[in-house]
mmCIF file of C-alpha atoms and ligand atoms in Angstrom:
data_model
loop_
_atom_site.group_PDB
_atom_site.id
_atom_site.type_symbol
_atom_site.label_atom_id
_atom_site.label_comp_id
_atom_site.label_asym_id
_atom_site.label_seq_id
_atom_site.Cartn_x
_atom_site.Cartn_y
_atom_site.Cartn_z
ATOM 1 C CA MET A 179 15.998 -1.572 -37.255
ATOM 2 C CA GLU A 180 16.096 -5.242 -36.149
ATOM 3 C CA ALA A 181 19.751 -5.421 -37.126
ATOM 4 C CA ARG A 182 20.526 -2.434 -34.903
ATOM 5 C CA ARG A 183 18.160 -3.377 -32.031
ATOM 6 C CA GLU A 184 21.027 -4.272 -29.586
ATOM 7 C CA GLU A 185 23.107 -1.115 -30.181
ATOM 8 C CA LEU A 186 20.086 1.147 -29.915
ATOM 9 C CA ILE A 187 19.082 -0.463 -26.550
ATOM 10 C CA GLU A 188 22.734 -0.096 -25.379
ATOM 11 C CA LEU A 189 22.671 3.628 -26.347
ATOM 12 C CA SER A 190 19.394 4.143 -24.528
ATOM 13 C CA LEU A 191 20.675 2.320 -21.363
ATOM 14 C CA LYS A 192 23.924 4.397 -21.447
ATOM 15 C CA ILE A 193 21.912 7.697 -21.444
ATOM 16 C CA HIS A 194 19.615 6.267 -18.798
ATOM 17 C CA GLN A 195 22.509 5.365 -16.512
ATOM 18 C CA ASN A 196 24.141 8.733 -16.892
ATOM 19 C CA PRO A 197 21.322 11.236 -16.341
ATOM 20 C CA GLU A 198 22.190 14.820 -17.204
ATOM 21 C CA LEU A 199 20.060 17.821 -16.481
ATOM 22 C CA GLY A 200 18.873 20.357 -19.114
ATOM 23 C CA PHE A 201 21.683 22.107 -20.997
ATOM 24 C CA GLN A 202 24.202 19.938 -19.380
ATOM 25 C CA GLU A 203 23.662 16.836 -21.624
ATOM 26 C CA VAL A 204 27.224 16.826 -22.667
ATOM 27 C CA ARG A 205 27.820 13.015 -22.739
ATOM 28 C CA ALA A 206 24.417 12.146 -24.284
ATOM 29 C CA SER A 207 24.802 14.629 -27.106
ATOM 30 C CA ARG A 208 28.341 13.347 -27.779
ATOM 31 C CA TRP A 209 27.165 9.678 -27.827
ATOM 32 C CA LEU A 210 24.214 10.514 -30.104
ATOM 33 C CA THR A 211 26.211 12.647 -32.524
ATOM 34 C CA SER A 212 29.024 10.063 -32.790
ATOM 35 C CA TYR A 213 26.526 7.353 -33.536
ATOM 36 C CA LEU A 214 25.073 9.542 -36.358
ATOM 37 C CA LYS A 215 28.494 10.373 -37.694
ATOM 38 C CA ARG A 216 29.644 6.695 -37.680
ATOM 39 C CA ASN A 217 26.562 5.989 -39.800
ATOM 40 C CA GLY A 218 27.283 8.645 -42.446
ATOM 41 C CA PHE A 219 25.193 11.543 -41.208
ATOM 42 C CA LYS A 220 26.419 15.155 -41.682
ATOM 43 C CA VAL A 221 26.606 16.334 -38.047
ATOM 44 C CA GLU A 222 26.656 19.812 -36.629
ATOM 45 C CA LYS A 223 27.068 20.237 -32.923
ATOM 46 C CA GLY A 224 26.074 23.234 -30.784
ATOM 47 C CA ILE A 225 23.512 24.499 -33.237
ATOM 48 C CA CYS A 226 21.433 27.598 -32.140
ATOM 49 C CA GLN A 227 24.247 28.594 -29.883
ATOM 50 C CA LEU A 228 23.238 25.835 -27.414
ATOM 51 C CA ALA A 229 26.255 23.623 -26.584
ATOM 52 C CA THR A 230 24.227 20.335 -26.321
ATOM 53 C CA ALA A 231 21.976 20.882 -29.341
ATOM 54 C CA PHE A 232 22.835 19.223 -32.566
ATOM 55 C CA SER A 233 21.672 18.278 -35.976
ATOM 56 C CA GLY A 234 22.492 15.234 -38.138
ATOM 57 C CA GLU A 235 21.356 15.163 -41.757
ATOM 58 C CA TYR A 236 21.110 12.435 -44.412
ATOM 59 C CA GLY A 237 20.114 13.141 -47.973
ATOM 60 C CA SER A 238 19.551 16.554 -49.477
ATOM 61 C CA GLY A 239 16.245 16.505 -51.330
ATOM 62 C CA LYS A 240 12.744 17.453 -50.386
ATOM 63 C CA PRO A 241 10.661 16.726 -48.344
ATOM 64 C CA ARG A 242 12.973 17.426 -45.428
ATOM 65 C CA ILE A 243 11.611 15.644 -42.397
ATOM 66 C CA ALA A 244 12.807 16.226 -38.712
ATOM 67 C CA LEU A 245 13.101 13.513 -36.173
ATOM 68 C CA ILE A 246 13.389 15.070 -32.715
ATOM 69 C CA ALA A 247 15.726 13.723 -29.992
ATOM 70 C CA GLU A 248 15.328 14.746 -26.339
ATOM 71 C CA TYR A 249 17.896 13.590 -23.751
ATOM 72 C CA ASP A 250 17.623 15.584 -20.579
ATOM 73 C CA ALA A 251 16.785 14.083 -17.173
ATOM 74 C CA LEU A 252 15.013 15.288 -14.022
ATOM 75 C CA PRO A 253 16.680 16.480 -10.864
ATOM 76 C CA GLU A 254 16.831 13.656 -8.224
ATOM 77 C CA LEU A 255 14.710 11.326 -10.391
ATOM 78 C CA GLY A 256 17.027 10.640 -13.345
ATOM 79 C CA HIS A 257 15.343 9.526 -16.520
ATOM 80 C CA ALA A 258 11.835 9.405 -15.070
ATOM 81 C CA CYS A 259 10.394 10.972 -18.216
ATOM 82 C CA GLY A 260 12.173 8.322 -20.377
ATOM 83 C CA HIS A 261 14.006 10.808 -22.678
ATOM 84 C CA ASN A 262 16.638 8.179 -23.247
ATOM 85 C CA ILE A 263 14.095 6.258 -25.343
ATOM 86 C CA ILE A 264 13.195 9.490 -27.221
ATOM 87 C CA ALA A 265 16.807 9.976 -28.167
ATOM 88 C CA ALA A 266 17.478 6.387 -29.145
ATOM 89 C CA ALA A 267 14.216 6.057 -31.109
ATOM 90 C CA ALA A 268 15.056 9.251 -33.129
ATOM 91 C CA ILE A 269 18.539 8.150 -33.960
ATOM 92 C CA GLY A 270 17.427 4.643 -34.790
ATOM 93 C CA ALA A 271 14.675 5.840 -37.157
ATOM 94 C CA GLY A 272 17.100 8.242 -38.759
ATOM 95 C CA VAL A 273 19.770 5.645 -39.423
ATOM 96 C CA ALA A 274 17.262 3.054 -40.610
ATOM 97 C CA LEU A 275 16.007 5.495 -43.150
ATOM 98 C CA LYS A 276 19.255 5.679 -45.130
ATOM 99 C CA GLY A 277 18.396 3.009 -47.619
ATOM 100 C CA ALA A 278 14.949 4.417 -48.314
ATOM 101 C CA ILE A 279 16.368 7.933 -48.801
ATOM 102 C CA ASP A 280 19.019 6.615 -51.219
ATOM 103 C CA GLN A 281 16.281 5.041 -53.345
ATOM 104 C CA LEU A 282 13.441 7.595 -52.969
ATOM 105 C CA GLY A 283 15.186 10.922 -52.327
ATOM 106 C CA GLY A 284 14.110 13.315 -49.663
ATOM 107 C CA SER A 285 16.100 14.008 -46.495
ATOM 108 C CA VAL A 286 15.909 13.379 -42.863
ATOM 109 C CA VAL A 287 17.403 15.570 -40.104
ATOM 110 C CA VAL A 288 17.718 14.335 -36.500
ATOM 111 C CA ILE A 289 17.493 17.399 -34.386
ATOM 112 C CA GLY A 290 18.888 17.124 -30.927
ATOM 113 C CA THR A 291 16.910 19.368 -28.637
ATOM 114 C CA PRO A 292 18.244 19.864 -25.036
ATOM 115 C CA ALA A 293 16.435 20.985 -21.868
ATOM 116 C CA GLU A 294 12.825 19.910 -22.552
ATOM 117 C CA GLU A 295 12.084 19.893 -18.874
ATOM 118 C CA LEU A 296 11.861 23.336 -17.343
ATOM 119 C CA PHE A 297 13.679 25.392 -19.914
ATOM 120 C CA SER A 298 11.830 24.768 -23.273
ATOM 121 C CA GLY A 299 14.937 24.152 -25.256
ATOM 122 C CA LYS A 300 12.840 23.823 -28.409
ATOM 123 C CA GLY A 301 11.211 27.236 -27.792
ATOM 124 C CA ILE A 302 14.638 28.771 -28.017
ATOM 125 C CA MET A 303 15.662 26.650 -31.088
ATOM 126 C CA VAL A 304 12.410 27.672 -32.931
ATOM 127 C CA GLN A 305 13.246 31.279 -32.277
ATOM 128 C CA ARG A 306 16.831 30.759 -33.516
ATOM 129 C CA GLY A 307 15.566 29.158 -36.824
ATOM 130 C CA ALA A 308 16.317 25.419 -36.277
ATOM 131 C CA PHE A 309 12.940 24.428 -37.842
ATOM 132 C CA ASP A 310 12.929 27.007 -40.790
ATOM 133 C CA ASP A 311 13.556 24.584 -43.553
ATOM 134 C CA VAL A 312 11.690 21.595 -42.178
ATOM 135 C CA ASP A 313 8.518 20.181 -43.813
ATOM 136 C CA ALA A 314 7.301 18.098 -40.839
ATOM 137 C CA ALA A 315 8.629 17.180 -37.417
ATOM 138 C CA MET A 316 7.977 14.169 -35.241
ATOM 139 C CA MET A 317 9.205 12.326 -32.141
ATOM 140 C CA VAL A 318 7.944 9.629 -29.994
ATOM 141 C CA HIS A 319 7.552 9.941 -26.140
ATOM 142 C CA PRO A 320 7.275 7.007 -23.717
ATOM 143 C CA ASN A 321 3.977 6.724 -21.871
ATOM 144 C CA VAL A 322 1.605 4.111 -20.397
ATOM 145 C CA LEU A 323 -0.497 4.042 -23.600
ATOM 146 C CA ASP A 324 0.076 4.073 -27.341
ATOM 147 C CA ILE A 325 -1.413 7.363 -28.519
ATOM 148 C CA ALA A 326 -0.955 9.135 -31.803
ATOM 149 C CA SER A 327 -2.795 12.380 -31.063
ATOM 150 C CA THR A 328 -1.615 13.724 -27.665
ATOM 151 C CA ARG A 329 -2.368 17.196 -26.191
ATOM 152 C CA ALA A 330 -0.362 19.532 -24.259
ATOM 153 C CA LEU A 331 -1.044 22.787 -22.388
ATOM 154 C CA ALA A 332 0.538 26.255 -22.827
ATOM 155 C CA CYS A 333 2.817 26.766 -19.843
ATOM 156 C CA VAL A 334 4.841 29.511 -18.186
ATOM 157 C CA SER A 335 6.907 29.644 -14.957
ATOM 158 C CA LEU A 336 6.848 32.303 -12.312
ATOM 159 C CA GLU A 337 9.663 32.906 -9.756
ATOM 160 C CA VAL A 338 8.560 34.834 -6.665
ATOM 161 C CA GLU A 339 10.299 36.278 -3.663
ATOM 162 C CA PHE A 340 8.907 37.956 -0.426
ATOM 163 C CA ILE A 341 11.222 40.202 1.421
ATOM 164 C CA GLY A 342 10.203 40.849 5.044
ATOM 165 C CA LYS A 343 12.016 41.648 8.153
ATOM 166 C CA ALA A 344 13.758 39.378 10.688
ATOM 167 C CA ALA A 345 12.982 39.620 14.454
ATOM 168 C CA HIS A 346 12.853 37.379 17.453
ATOM 169 C CA ALA A 347 9.727 35.233 16.850
ATOM 170 C CA ALA A 348 8.764 35.195 20.628
ATOM 171 C CA ALA A 349 10.325 38.280 22.205
ATOM 172 C CA ARG A 350 9.595 40.903 19.493
ATOM 173 C CA PRO A 351 7.236 39.327 16.889
ATOM 174 C CA GLU A 352 5.680 42.740 16.401
ATOM 175 C CA ALA A 353 9.050 44.039 15.004
ATOM 176 C CA GLY A 354 9.095 41.527 12.200
ATOM 177 C CA ILE A 355 7.553 41.182 8.798
ATOM 178 C CA ASN A 356 6.864 37.514 7.951
ATOM 179 C CA ALA A 357 7.815 36.662 4.436
ATOM 180 C CA LEU A 358 6.770 33.024 4.823
ATOM 181 C CA GLU A 359 3.294 34.005 5.973
ATOM 182 C CA ALA A 360 3.048 36.165 2.871
ATOM 183 C CA MET A 361 3.975 33.157 0.744
ATOM 184 C CA ILE A 362 1.311 30.953 2.511
ATOM 185 C CA GLN A 363 -1.250 33.742 1.955
ATOM 186 C CA ALA A 364 -0.392 33.638 -1.757
ATOM 187 C CA PHE A 365 -0.936 29.906 -1.861
ATOM 188 C CA ASN A 366 -4.206 30.277 -0.142
ATOM 189 C CA GLY A 367 -5.271 32.899 -2.657
ATOM 190 C CA ILE A 368 -4.335 30.590 -5.477
ATOM 191 C CA ASN A 369 -6.169 27.697 -3.889
ATOM 192 C CA SER A 370 -9.360 29.852 -3.777
ATOM 193 C CA LEU A 371 -8.779 31.000 -7.364
ATOM 194 C CA ARG A 372 -8.516 27.382 -8.533
ATOM 195 C CA GLN A 373 -12.142 26.731 -7.889
ATOM 196 C CA HIS A 374 -13.098 29.270 -10.527
ATOM 197 C CA ILE A 375 -10.699 28.553 -13.425
ATOM 198 C CA ARG A 376 -11.314 26.460 -16.521
ATOM 199 C CA GLU A 377 -11.219 22.776 -16.043
ATOM 200 C CA ARG A 378 -8.088 21.994 -18.023
ATOM 201 C CA ALA A 379 -6.012 24.921 -16.636
ATOM 202 C CA ARG A 380 -3.378 24.162 -13.975
ATOM 203 C CA ILE A 381 -1.619 26.221 -11.312
ATOM 204 C CA HIS A 382 0.901 24.487 -9.031
ATOM 205 C CA GLY A 383 4.007 25.503 -7.188
ATOM 206 C CA ILE A 384 6.600 24.926 -4.473
ATOM 207 C CA ILE A 385 8.248 26.921 -1.748
ATOM 208 C CA THR A 386 12.030 26.865 -2.291
ATOM 209 C CA ARG A 387 12.878 28.992 0.802
ATOM 210 C CA GLY A 388 10.695 29.514 3.846
ATOM 211 C CA GLY A 389 12.952 30.698 6.703
ATOM 212 C CA ASP A 390 15.987 29.321 8.540
ATOM 213 C CA ALA A 391 15.098 28.990 12.157
ATOM 214 C CA ALA A 392 11.706 28.542 13.925
ATOM 215 C CA ASN A 393 12.603 31.233 16.545
ATOM 216 C CA VAL A 394 13.264 33.912 13.885
ATOM 217 C CA VAL A 395 10.536 35.667 11.858
ATOM 218 C CA PRO A 396 11.363 34.603 8.286
ATOM 219 C CA ALA A 397 12.710 37.654 6.459
ATOM 220 C CA TYR A 398 12.877 35.904 3.144
ATOM 221 C CA ALA A 399 10.667 33.333 1.322
ATOM 222 C CA ALA A 400 10.929 32.219 -2.299
ATOM 223 C CA GLY A 401 8.893 29.929 -4.539
ATOM 224 C CA ASN A 402 8.381 28.759 -8.109
ATOM 225 C CA PHE A 403 5.073 28.307 -9.847
ATOM 226 C CA LEU A 404 3.829 26.989 -13.157
ATOM 227 C CA VAL A 405 0.738 28.307 -14.818
ATOM 228 C CA ARG A 406 -0.835 26.265 -17.605
ATOM 229 C CA ALA A 407 -3.860 26.731 -19.879
ATOM 230 C CA GLU A 408 -5.306 25.239 -23.117
ATOM 231 C CA ASP A 409 -4.693 28.478 -25.136
ATOM 232 C CA GLU A 410 -2.494 31.461 -25.022
ATOM 233 C CA ALA A 411 -5.303 33.959 -24.557
ATOM 234 C CA TYR A 412 -6.557 32.175 -21.310
ATOM 235 C CA LEU A 413 -2.989 31.833 -20.161
ATOM 236 C CA ASP A 414 -2.588 35.573 -20.311
ATOM 237 C CA GLU A 415 -5.819 35.988 -18.261
ATOM 238 C CA LEU A 416 -4.658 33.469 -15.645
ATOM 239 C CA LYS A 417 -1.154 35.065 -15.363
ATOM 240 C CA ILE A 418 -2.787 38.304 -14.134
ATOM 241 C CA LYS A 419 -5.042 36.506 -11.645
ATOM 242 C CA VAL A 420 -2.190 34.436 -10.268
ATOM 243 C CA LEU A 421 0.032 37.463 -9.927
ATOM 244 C CA ASN A 422 -2.787 39.299 -8.108
ATOM 245 C CA CYS A 423 -2.740 36.548 -5.372
ATOM 246 C CA PHE A 424 0.949 37.395 -4.756
ATOM 247 C CA LYS A 425 0.303 41.249 -4.789
ATOM 248 C CA ALA A 426 -2.542 40.788 -2.255
ATOM 249 C CA ALA A 427 -0.401 38.778 0.077
ATOM 250 C CA SER A 428 2.310 41.442 -0.256
ATOM 251 C CA LEU A 429 -0.150 44.166 0.652
ATOM 252 C CA ALA A 430 -1.595 42.246 3.513
ATOM 253 C CA SER A 431 1.722 41.221 5.054
ATOM 254 C CA GLY A 432 3.895 44.218 4.277
ATOM 255 C CA ALA A 433 6.493 41.965 2.733
ATOM 256 C CA ARG A 434 7.877 43.270 -0.538
ATOM 257 C CA LEU A 435 7.121 41.205 -3.600
ATOM 258 C CA GLU A 436 9.755 40.522 -6.287
ATOM 259 C CA TYR A 437 8.684 38.419 -9.223
ATOM 260 C CA LYS A 438 9.943 37.229 -12.641
ATOM 261 C CA TRP A 439 8.088 35.424 -15.407
ATOM 262 C CA SER A 440 10.513 32.992 -16.937
ATOM 263 C CA GLU A 441 11.497 33.398 -20.583
ATOM 264 C CA ALA A 442 10.966 29.634 -21.080
ATOM 265 C CA TYR A 443 7.546 29.352 -22.706
ATOM 266 C CA TYR A 444 5.712 26.234 -23.765
ATOM 267 C CA ALA A 445 3.222 26.731 -26.620
ATOM 268 C CA PRO A 446 0.075 24.428 -26.714
ATOM 269 C CA LEU A 447 0.580 21.404 -28.806
ATOM 270 C CA ARG A 448 -1.112 21.483 -32.277
ATOM 271 C CA VAL A 449 -1.184 17.914 -33.526
ATOM 272 C CA ASN A 450 -1.367 17.537 -37.295
ATOM 273 C CA THR A 451 -4.153 14.950 -37.654
ATOM 274 C CA ALA A 452 -3.139 13.903 -41.254
ATOM 275 C CA LEU A 453 0.353 13.072 -39.921
ATOM 276 C CA ALA A 454 -1.067 11.410 -36.786
ATOM 277 C CA GLU A 455 -3.188 9.117 -39.108
ATOM 278 C CA VAL A 456 -0.138 7.937 -40.918
ATOM 279 C CA PHE A 457 1.640 7.278 -37.782
ATOM 280 C CA THR A 458 -1.333 5.388 -36.251
ATOM 281 C CA LYS A 459 -1.494 3.122 -39.310
ATOM 282 C CA ASN A 460 2.183 2.366 -38.944
ATOM 283 C CA LEU A 461 2.175 1.772 -35.171
ATOM 284 C CA GLU A 462 -0.890 -0.489 -35.518
ATOM 285 C CA ALA A 463 0.863 -2.443 -38.324
ATOM 286 C CA LEU A 464 3.513 -3.303 -35.676
ATOM 287 C CA GLY A 465 0.795 -4.969 -33.588
ATOM 288 C CA ARG A 466 0.053 -2.123 -31.182
ATOM 289 C CA LYS A 467 -3.536 -0.900 -30.371
ATOM 290 C CA VAL A 468 -3.531 2.910 -30.672
ATOM 291 C CA ALA A 469 -5.778 4.565 -28.098
ATOM 292 C CA PRO A 470 -8.237 7.297 -29.185
ATOM 293 C CA PRO A 471 -6.958 10.893 -29.088
ATOM 294 C CA MET A 472 -6.264 12.135 -25.584
ATOM 295 C CA ASN A 473 -8.853 14.630 -24.277
ATOM 296 C CA ARG A 474 -7.831 15.193 -20.634
ATOM 297 C CA ALA A 475 -5.072 15.137 -18.069
ATOM 298 C CA PHE A 476 -1.955 16.371 -19.873
ATOM 299 C CA GLY A 477 1.151 18.370 -19.143
ATOM 300 C CA SER A 478 3.222 20.581 -21.425
ATOM 301 C CA THR A 479 5.926 20.084 -23.940
ATOM 302 C CA ASP A 480 8.190 22.298 -25.870
ATOM 303 C CA MET A 481 7.210 20.218 -28.963
ATOM 304 C CA GLY A 482 4.161 22.664 -28.779
ATOM 305 C CA ASN A 483 6.533 25.428 -29.837
ATOM 306 C CA VAL A 484 7.700 23.341 -32.804
ATOM 307 C CA SER A 485 4.091 22.491 -33.689
ATOM 308 C CA ALA A 486 3.342 26.258 -34.061
ATOM 309 C CA VAL A 487 5.836 26.516 -36.939
ATOM 310 C CA VAL A 488 5.950 23.125 -38.565
ATOM 311 C CA PRO A 489 3.428 20.285 -39.091
ATOM 312 C CA SER A 490 4.140 18.047 -36.055
ATOM 313 C CA ILE A 491 3.150 15.064 -34.110
ATOM 314 C CA HIS A 492 4.063 14.066 -30.522
ATOM 315 C CA PRO A 493 2.822 10.497 -30.240
ATOM 316 C CA THR A 494 3.483 8.123 -27.375
ATOM 317 C CA VAL A 495 4.405 4.470 -26.959
ATOM 318 C CA ALA A 496 3.482 2.439 -23.891
ATOM 319 C CA ILE A 497 6.506 1.347 -21.878
ATOM 320 C CA ALA A 498 4.908 0.822 -18.427
ATOM 321 C CA PRO A 499 1.616 -0.517 -16.880
ATOM 322 C CA LEU A 500 -1.312 1.945 -16.802
ATOM 323 C CA GLU A 501 -0.962 2.755 -13.132
ATOM 324 C CA VAL A 502 2.700 4.007 -13.335
ATOM 325 C CA PRO A 503 2.726 7.899 -13.362
ATOM 326 C CA ASP A 504 5.301 9.649 -15.498
ATOM 327 C CA HIS A 505 8.029 11.490 -13.427
ATOM 328 C CA SER A 506 8.171 8.769 -10.866
ATOM 329 C CA PRO A 507 10.963 6.300 -9.817
ATOM 330 C CA GLU A 508 8.779 3.498 -11.302
ATOM 331 C CA PHE A 509 8.589 5.151 -14.654
ATOM 332 C CA CYS A 510 12.420 5.738 -14.479
ATOM 333 C CA ALA A 511 12.823 1.984 -14.093
ATOM 334 C CA ALA A 512 10.419 1.266 -16.957
ATOM 335 C CA ALA A 513 12.529 3.367 -19.229
ATOM 336 C CA ALA A 514 15.391 0.831 -18.789
ATOM 337 C CA SER A 515 13.081 -2.249 -18.801
ATOM 338 C CA GLU A 516 12.245 -4.909 -21.441
ATOM 339 C CA MET A 517 8.895 -3.156 -22.089
ATOM 340 C CA GLY A 518 10.884 0.088 -22.497
ATOM 341 C CA HIS A 519 13.152 -1.457 -25.050
ATOM 342 C CA ARG A 520 10.109 -2.832 -26.980
ATOM 343 C CA GLY A 521 8.622 0.731 -26.913
ATOM 344 C CA LEU A 522 11.926 2.199 -28.165
ATOM 345 C CA ILE A 523 12.172 -0.177 -31.124
ATOM 346 C CA ASP A 524 8.442 0.001 -32.135
ATOM 347 C CA GLY A 525 8.522 3.776 -31.761
ATOM 348 C CA ALA A 526 11.612 4.032 -34.008
ATOM 349 C CA LYS A 527 10.061 1.741 -36.542
ATOM 350 C CA ALA A 528 6.748 3.658 -36.643
ATOM 351 C CA LEU A 529 8.742 6.967 -37.001
ATOM 352 C CA ALA A 530 10.826 5.558 -39.879
ATOM 353 C CA MET A 531 7.829 4.103 -41.677
ATOM 354 C CA THR A 532 5.973 7.371 -41.385
ATOM 355 C CA VAL A 533 8.934 9.249 -42.955
ATOM 356 C CA VAL A 534 8.998 6.688 -45.805
ATOM 357 C CA ASP A 535 5.307 7.305 -46.318
ATOM 358 C CA LEU A 536 5.755 11.074 -46.588
ATOM 359 C CA ILE A 537 8.689 10.790 -48.922
ATOM 360 C CA ALA A 538 7.171 8.010 -51.121
ATOM 361 C CA GLN A 539 3.638 9.402 -51.277
ATOM 362 C CA PRO A 540 3.584 13.064 -52.235
ATOM 363 C CA GLU A 541 -0.144 13.172 -51.714
ATOM 364 C CA ALA A 542 0.237 12.184 -48.070
ATOM 365 C CA MET A 543 2.815 14.998 -47.623
ATOM 366 C CA ALA A 544 0.550 17.420 -49.372
ATOM 367 C CA ARG A 545 -2.333 16.587 -46.995
ATOM 368 C CA VAL A 546 -0.077 17.286 -44.021
ATOM 369 C CA THR A 547 1.023 20.611 -45.456
ATOM 370 C CA GLU A 548 -2.526 21.676 -46.466
ATOM 371 C CA GLU A 549 -3.874 20.990 -42.988
ATOM 372 C CA PHE A 550 -1.124 22.965 -41.331
ATOM 373 C CA MET A 551 -1.685 25.942 -43.784
ATOM 374 C CA ALA A 552 -5.436 25.872 -43.205
ATOM 375 C CA SER A 553 -5.229 26.057 -39.449
ATOM 376 C CA ASP A 554 -4.488 29.646 -38.067
HETATM 377 ZN ZN1 ZN B 119 8.776 15.187 -18.421
HETATM 378 ZN ZN1 ZN B 120 9.213 14.116 -21.317
#
């Protein structure tokens, strides 16, 4: 890994400087696959009928371990989630493992998963069988702490539209139906609901259209919401309650409601603790202090969908000071900083060391599998 340090950092910075949104990561996936190909990996592009998804495999034996790469950016903010580091760490770990696999057997597959933000690319790839023949899956996400056992909420997105009726806002307000007011009513309903939901659930949204001129009664309003919960059963309950807020606003205002739950679904993350323990030991051997398992304040990740079908971990490495929030311009800068580079190299090393442990110690691999089989 040390020998490849400079080229991995260069790859990470190239992705960082050329941010591409979900499903449009054409350059990132080209750079990553050509790096793998140059290093003797068997590469397949466009897997799962997704143009920017890929797999790169080395070795052919069992166990077959997946290293996950993400490489999508955020609108306006660029790589403010640091996915450039996730990509470079996965590729770096994969290539560093070649010698070990030549000696010990087993195989490693780097799976390139597009559109983590907003579209749940891995959710689609799980459905299309990308993880069917994988014994364990892992990745490393940049953060402000080194954590082996992270948590993430189930999440689904809702698109809403209110269709009202335009009229002169001063001369004939009684002739109009105000779609924006309906949207505001729905927000107020959700704000009231929020007092009475479980602590870890989250409901948040934005208005994407709210009228065109102050002197016209808005005939159209649109918004986008995310609903999150710790488990799928409670998510289903919340979805009904949230939708009722929109229906109530529609009834009160007379504006017609159109809505659509997105197909993109994020499953709750199920961390394999046996695997997290191996990773912790390796990250600590690199001189990092691993924080205790996370128990509050978390988002969602499509690695949750992978964790439902394969033993998985979604650990994090610190790349920024504690006060820097993810999805901020400061975090974007950290993803291209010295501290970011150190996180990338340590993350890649800990991933590679963990794969070696699974291949070299059948009893470690067995513990991971047994834990996964025992959980429902
Ligand atoms: Zn993110
Ligand atoms: Zn992310």
